[in-house]
mmCIF file of C-alpha atoms in Angstrom:
data_model
loop_
_atom_site.group_PDB
_atom_site.id
_atom_site.type_symbol
_atom_site.label_atom_id
_atom_site.label_comp_id
_atom_site.label_asym_id
_atom_site.label_seq_id
_atom_site.Cartn_x
_atom_site.Cartn_y
_atom_site.Cartn_z
ATOM 1 C CA MET A 1 -1.292 243.261 155.232
ATOM 2 C CA THR A 2 -3.302 240.267 156.548
ATOM 3 C CA ALA A 3 -3.014 240.379 159.733
ATOM 4 C CA ARG A 4 -5.353 241.193 162.511
ATOM 5 C CA ARG A 5 -5.774 241.002 166.354
ATOM 6 C CA PRO A 6 -7.320 237.577 166.647
ATOM 7 C CA HIS A 7 -10.614 237.808 169.022
ATOM 8 C CA ASP A 8 -10.614 237.657 172.740
ATOM 9 C CA ALA A 9 -12.607 234.060 172.541
ATOM 10 C CA PRO A 10 -11.551 230.799 174.160
ATOM 11 C CA LEU A 11 -8.945 228.258 172.716
ATOM 12 C CA VAL A 12 -10.390 224.826 173.133
ATOM 13 C CA GLY A 13 -7.403 221.357 172.726
ATOM 14 C CA ARG A 14 -7.514 217.931 174.423
ATOM 15 C CA PHE A 15 -6.516 219.254 178.232
ATOM 16 C CA LEU A 16 -7.254 222.432 178.557
ATOM 17 C CA ILE A 17 -8.712 225.773 177.857
ATOM 18 C CA LEU A 18 -7.253 229.302 177.079
ATOM 19 C CA THR A 19 -10.005 231.482 178.707
ATOM 20 C CA PRO A 20 -9.216 235.370 178.270
ATOM 21 C CA MET A 21 -7.403 237.008 181.136
ATOM 22 C CA THR A 22 -9.580 239.055 183.669
ATOM 23 C CA PRO A 23 -8.364 240.631 187.304
ATOM 24 C CA ASP A 24 -10.602 237.806 188.096
ATOM 25 C CA ASP A 25 -8.233 235.165 187.173
ATOM 26 C CA PHE A 26 -5.467 236.886 188.987
ATOM 27 C CA PRO A 27 -6.229 234.807 192.461
ATOM 28 C CA ALA A 28 -5.804 231.334 190.917
ATOM 29 C CA LEU A 29 -2.854 232.224 188.777
ATOM 30 C CA ALA A 30 -1.789 233.638 191.749
ATOM 31 C CA ARG A 31 -2.110 230.285 193.893
ATOM 32 C CA ALA A 32 -0.503 228.556 190.754
ATOM 33 C CA ILE A 33 2.163 230.776 189.611
ATOM 34 C CA ALA A 34 3.623 232.748 193.069
ATOM 35 C CA ARG A 35 5.683 230.498 193.685
ATOM 36 C CA PRO A 36 9.813 231.042 194.404
ATOM 37 C CA GLU A 37 10.463 227.885 191.517
ATOM 38 C CA VAL A 38 8.537 229.940 189.351
ATOM 39 C CA PHE A 39 10.229 233.399 189.337
ATOM 40 C CA ALA A 40 13.991 231.914 189.655
ATOM 41 C CA SER A 41 15.444 231.306 186.480
ATOM 42 C CA GLY A 42 14.038 234.258 184.263
ATOM 43 C CA PHE A 43 10.243 234.716 184.084
ATOM 44 C CA GLY A 44 8.955 238.362 185.610
ATOM 45 C CA GLY A 45 12.726 239.645 185.956
ATOM 46 C CA GLY A 46 13.779 236.848 187.817
ATOM 47 C CA PRO A 47 13.947 236.324 191.915
ATOM 48 C CA ALA A 48 13.166 239.295 192.765
ATOM 49 C CA GLY A 49 10.856 239.580 190.552
ATOM 50 C CA LEU A 50 8.601 237.342 192.824
ATOM 51 C CA PRO A 51 5.335 239.479 193.707
ATOM 52 C CA ILE A 52 5.057 239.065 197.499
ATOM 53 C CA GLY A 53 0.996 238.872 198.274
ATOM 54 C CA ALA A 54 -2.346 239.332 196.778
ATOM 55 C CA GLU A 55 -1.680 243.161 195.951
ATOM 56 C CA ALA A 56 2.022 242.862 194.799
ATOM 57 C CA PHE A 57 0.349 239.218 192.360
ATOM 58 C CA ASP A 58 -3.058 241.850 191.319
ATOM 59 C CA ARG A 59 -0.473 244.789 190.115
ATOM 60 C CA PHE A 60 2.296 242.749 187.832
ATOM 61 C CA ALA A 61 -0.832 240.557 187.133
ATOM 62 C CA ARG A 62 -2.406 244.023 185.321
ATOM 63 C CA ALA A 63 1.172 245.451 184.346
ATOM 64 C CA SER A 64 1.728 241.832 182.356
ATOM 65 C CA TYR A 65 -1.794 240.692 181.663
ATOM 66 C CA THR A 66 -4.361 242.902 180.665
ATOM 67 C CA PRO A 67 -5.530 243.239 177.335
ATOM 68 C CA ALA A 68 -4.500 245.833 174.564
ATOM 69 C CA ASP A 69 -4.994 246.500 171.594
ATOM 70 C CA ASP A 70 -1.471 244.712 170.795
ATOM 71 C CA GLY A 71 -1.781 242.079 173.958
ATOM 72 C CA VAL A 72 -3.675 239.270 173.720
ATOM 73 C CA PRO A 73 -3.416 237.739 177.908
ATOM 74 C CA PHE A 74 -4.751 234.001 178.443
ATOM 75 C CA ALA A 75 -5.430 231.956 181.703
ATOM 76 C CA VAL A 76 -4.538 228.317 180.988
ATOM 77 C CA ARG A 77 -7.001 226.175 182.416
ATOM 78 C CA VAL A 78 -7.090 222.562 183.258
ATOM 79 C CA ARG A 79 -10.089 220.229 181.009
ATOM 80 C CA GLY A 80 -11.860 217.422 182.287
ATOM 81 C CA GLY A 81 -11.588 215.561 185.259
ATOM 82 C CA ASP A 82 -10.776 215.467 188.618
ATOM 83 C CA ASP A 83 -9.448 219.582 188.306
ATOM 84 C CA ASP A 84 -11.263 220.987 185.611
ATOM 85 C CA GLY A 85 -11.049 224.449 185.327
ATOM 86 C CA THR A 86 -8.558 224.869 187.536
ATOM 87 C CA ILE A 87 -6.139 227.924 186.764
ATOM 88 C CA ILE A 88 -3.062 226.400 186.039
ATOM 89 C CA GLY A 89 -0.289 229.729 183.801
ATOM 90 C CA ALA A 90 -0.920 232.082 181.675
ATOM 91 C CA THR A 91 1.016 233.166 178.742
ATOM 92 C CA LYS A 92 -0.069 235.829 176.332
ATOM 93 C CA LEU A 93 -0.023 236.469 172.707
ATOM 94 C CA GLY A 94 1.659 239.494 172.910
ATOM 95 C CA ASP A 95 3.557 242.803 170.389
ATOM 96 C CA LEU A 96 1.316 241.938 168.188
ATOM 97 C CA ASP A 97 2.796 244.140 164.003
ATOM 98 C CA LEU A 98 0.019 243.399 161.534
ATOM 99 C CA ALA A 99 1.943 245.961 159.358
ATOM 100 C CA ASN A 100 4.988 243.436 159.611
ATOM 101 C CA GLU A 101 2.997 240.080 160.670
ATOM 102 C CA SER A 102 4.867 239.582 163.138
ATOM 103 C CA ALA A 103 3.825 238.268 167.052
ATOM 104 C CA HIS A 104 5.061 236.661 170.212
ATOM 105 C CA ILE A 105 4.039 234.625 172.320
ATOM 106 C CA GLY A 106 5.223 235.201 176.092
ATOM 107 C CA TRP A 107 4.757 236.192 179.586
ATOM 108 C CA THR A 108 3.985 231.786 180.094
ATOM 109 C CA ALA A 109 4.251 230.340 182.847
ATOM 110 C CA PHE A 110 3.189 227.499 184.728
ATOM 111 C CA ASP A 111 2.731 225.069 188.175
ATOM 112 C CA PRO A 112 5.270 223.620 189.031
ATOM 113 C CA ARG A 113 2.927 221.203 189.005
ATOM 114 C CA VAL A 114 2.783 220.608 185.339
ATOM 115 C CA TRP A 115 5.884 221.020 184.266
ATOM 116 C CA GLY A 116 7.065 218.243 182.154
ATOM 117 C CA THR A 117 2.964 217.401 180.669
ATOM 118 C CA VAL A 118 1.357 217.785 177.816
ATOM 119 C CA VAL A 119 0.801 221.392 179.419
ATOM 120 C CA ASN A 120 3.894 223.032 177.265
ATOM 121 C CA PRO A 121 2.208 221.517 173.643
ATOM 122 C CA GLU A 122 -1.225 221.887 173.788
ATOM 123 C CA VAL A 123 -0.162 226.074 174.892
ATOM 124 C CA LYS A 124 2.341 226.558 172.122
ATOM 125 C CA LEU A 125 0.184 223.854 169.295
ATOM 126 C CA LEU A 126 -3.146 227.036 170.453
ATOM 127 C CA GLN A 127 -1.390 229.959 170.092
ATOM 128 C CA LEU A 128 0.871 229.245 167.453
ATOM 129 C CA GLY A 129 -2.361 228.346 165.778
ATOM 130 C CA LEU A 130 -4.166 231.031 166.562
ATOM 131 C CA ALA A 131 -1.426 233.194 165.865
ATOM 132 C CA PHE A 132 -0.822 231.879 161.912
ATOM 133 C CA GLY A 133 -4.366 231.153 160.863
ATOM 134 C CA HIS A 134 -4.980 235.923 162.156
ATOM 135 C CA GLY A 135 -1.996 236.362 159.186
ATOM 136 C CA PHE A 136 0.590 235.978 161.208
ATOM 137 C CA GLY A 137 3.563 235.236 159.231
ATOM 138 C CA ARG A 138 6.820 235.001 162.229
ATOM 139 C CA VAL A 139 5.686 234.440 165.649
ATOM 140 C CA LYS A 140 8.957 235.062 168.706
ATOM 141 C CA ILE A 141 9.490 232.587 171.754
ATOM 142 C CA GLN A 142 12.101 233.895 174.212
ATOM 143 C CA ALA A 143 13.628 233.727 176.870
ATOM 144 C CA ASP A 144 16.676 234.533 179.077
ATOM 145 C CA ALA A 145 19.590 233.041 178.125
ATOM 146 C CA VAL A 146 20.904 230.920 181.491
ATOM 147 C CA ASN A 147 17.728 229.400 181.571
ATOM 148 C CA ALA A 148 17.874 226.302 180.181
ATOM 149 C CA ARG A 149 14.818 224.825 181.129
ATOM 150 C CA SER A 150 12.863 227.254 178.908
ATOM 151 C CA ARG A 151 15.160 226.611 175.971
ATOM 152 C CA ALA A 152 14.827 223.227 176.433
ATOM 153 C CA ALA A 153 11.357 223.701 175.506
ATOM 154 C CA ILE A 154 11.385 225.571 172.569
ATOM 155 C CA GLU A 155 13.840 224.339 170.929
ATOM 156 C CA LYS A 156 11.748 221.049 171.360
ATOM 157 C CA LEU A 157 9.218 222.936 169.538
ATOM 158 C CA GLY A 158 10.987 223.451 167.146
ATOM 159 C CA ALA A 159 11.837 226.561 166.749
ATOM 160 C CA ARG A 160 14.520 228.736 164.918
ATOM 161 C CA PHE A 161 17.859 229.694 166.671
ATOM 162 C CA GLU A 162 17.626 234.014 165.835
ATOM 163 C CA GLY A 163 20.364 234.305 168.131
ATOM 164 C CA ILE A 164 21.672 236.423 171.394
ATOM 165 C CA ALA A 165 20.611 240.036 172.492
ATOM 166 C CA ARG A 166 22.644 241.433 174.450
ATOM 167 C CA ARG A 167 21.791 243.166 177.528
ATOM 168 C CA HIS A 168 18.141 243.611 176.262
ATOM 169 C CA LYS A 169 16.415 243.521 180.476
ATOM 170 C CA ARG A 170 16.469 244.774 183.697
ATOM 171 C CA ARG A 171 16.147 241.817 185.596
ATOM 172 C CA ALA A 172 14.237 242.367 189.326
ATOM 173 C CA ASP A 173 17.601 242.769 191.584
ATOM 174 C CA GLY A 174 18.528 245.087 188.345
ATOM 175 C CA THR A 175 21.200 243.212 186.589
ATOM 176 C CA TRP A 176 20.862 242.579 182.519
ATOM 177 C CA ARG A 177 19.621 239.698 181.276
ATOM 178 C CA ASP A 178 20.630 238.865 177.932
ATOM 179 C CA THR A 179 17.562 237.174 175.563
ATOM 180 C CA ALA A 180 17.865 234.080 173.497
ATOM 181 C CA VAL A 181 15.820 234.327 170.271
ATOM 182 C CA TYR A 182 13.545 232.655 168.659
ATOM 183 C CA SER A 183 11.244 232.153 166.778
ATOM 184 C CA ILE A 184 9.035 230.604 164.103
ATOM 185 C CA LEU A 185 7.618 231.408 159.688
ATOM 186 C CA VAL A 186 3.891 230.636 158.869
ATOM 187 C CA ASP A 187 6.186 227.909 156.075
ATOM 188 C CA GLU A 188 7.465 226.796 158.733
ATOM 189 C CA TRP A 189 4.372 226.064 160.194
ATOM 190 C CA PRO A 190 2.909 222.519 159.539
ATOM 191 C CA ALA A 191 5.758 220.749 159.816
ATOM 192 C CA VAL A 192 5.727 222.026 164.005
ATOM 193 C CA ARG A 193 2.030 221.751 164.024
ATOM 194 C CA ALA A 194 2.438 218.429 163.180
ATOM 195 C CA ARG A 195 5.291 217.407 165.702
ATOM 196 C CA LEU A 196 2.916 219.016 168.221
ATOM 197 C CA GLU A 197 0.075 216.731 167.913
ATOM 198 C CA GLN A 198 1.565 214.054 167.732
ATOM 199 C CA ARG A 199 3.133 214.740 171.980
ATOM 200 C CA VAL A 200 -0.551 215.977 172.189
ATOM 201 C CA ALA A 201 -1.756 212.036 170.905
ATOM 202 C CA ALA A 202 0.994 210.832 173.201
ATOM 203 C CA TRP A 203 -0.022 212.392 176.194
ATOM 204 C CA ASP A 204 -1.427 208.642 177.558
ATOM 205 C CA SER A 205 -1.861 209.717 180.622
ATOM 206 C CA GLY A 206 -5.695 211.127 180.846
ATOM 207 C CA PRO A 207 -6.951 214.385 182.376
ATOM 208 C CA LEU A 208 -4.244 216.086 183.156
ATOM 209 C CA ARG A 209 -4.229 215.123 187.580
ATOM 210 C CA LEU A 210 -1.571 217.983 189.034
ATOM 211 C CA GLY A 211 -0.389 216.046 190.870
ATOM 212 C CA TYR A 212 1.180 214.576 188.312
ATOM 213 C CA SER A 213 5.009 215.639 186.786
ATOM 214 C CA ALA A 214 8.073 214.296 185.606
ATOM 215 C CA GLY A 215 10.914 215.073 183.135
ATOM 216 C CA ALA A 216 11.345 218.475 180.889
ATOM 217 C CA GLU A 217 8.716 219.970 179.186
#
């Protein structure tokens, strides 16, 4: 076994900083992602899972983003420009199976104002680098099978489609979701990393501006 749990430490990119999530981050995170359009396509159990009010969001965030032996959650922050330090989303390297060198990048949501920007590729570049740099051999990324936007974003990363896990999870409204499962293996990482680095380098709009949005992730 070579995989080891990463330390809870910031990941610094060109346009973003991923900082270890704390409860102090939850109010700002709520402003970023507690929106119907974020939950519309399956995040958090789908539309019925949207937490209404500060207490409900706090419960949701504590359940999703509390550090654990098998999970390292991050707040996603803007780096540089007028919005420096602003929380624009969350993600987690979770389901850490050290014996089998397997991890899962998920629990990911971003402020809709940054959809289609450099955010998703740089977040994945940082997280995948963290996972493979700590000895993991397989990283899973998944989405509700009906979430076409998220699936397109995963496929654009270069992740390999593994199949559909049928009746995999119960949505917040009681219906069952099928889950589209993708993965990246350590042998595939150099090519995936090069592609992500190119996408980040191609971003020519300067520091992230929260009024900007264009295209698909």
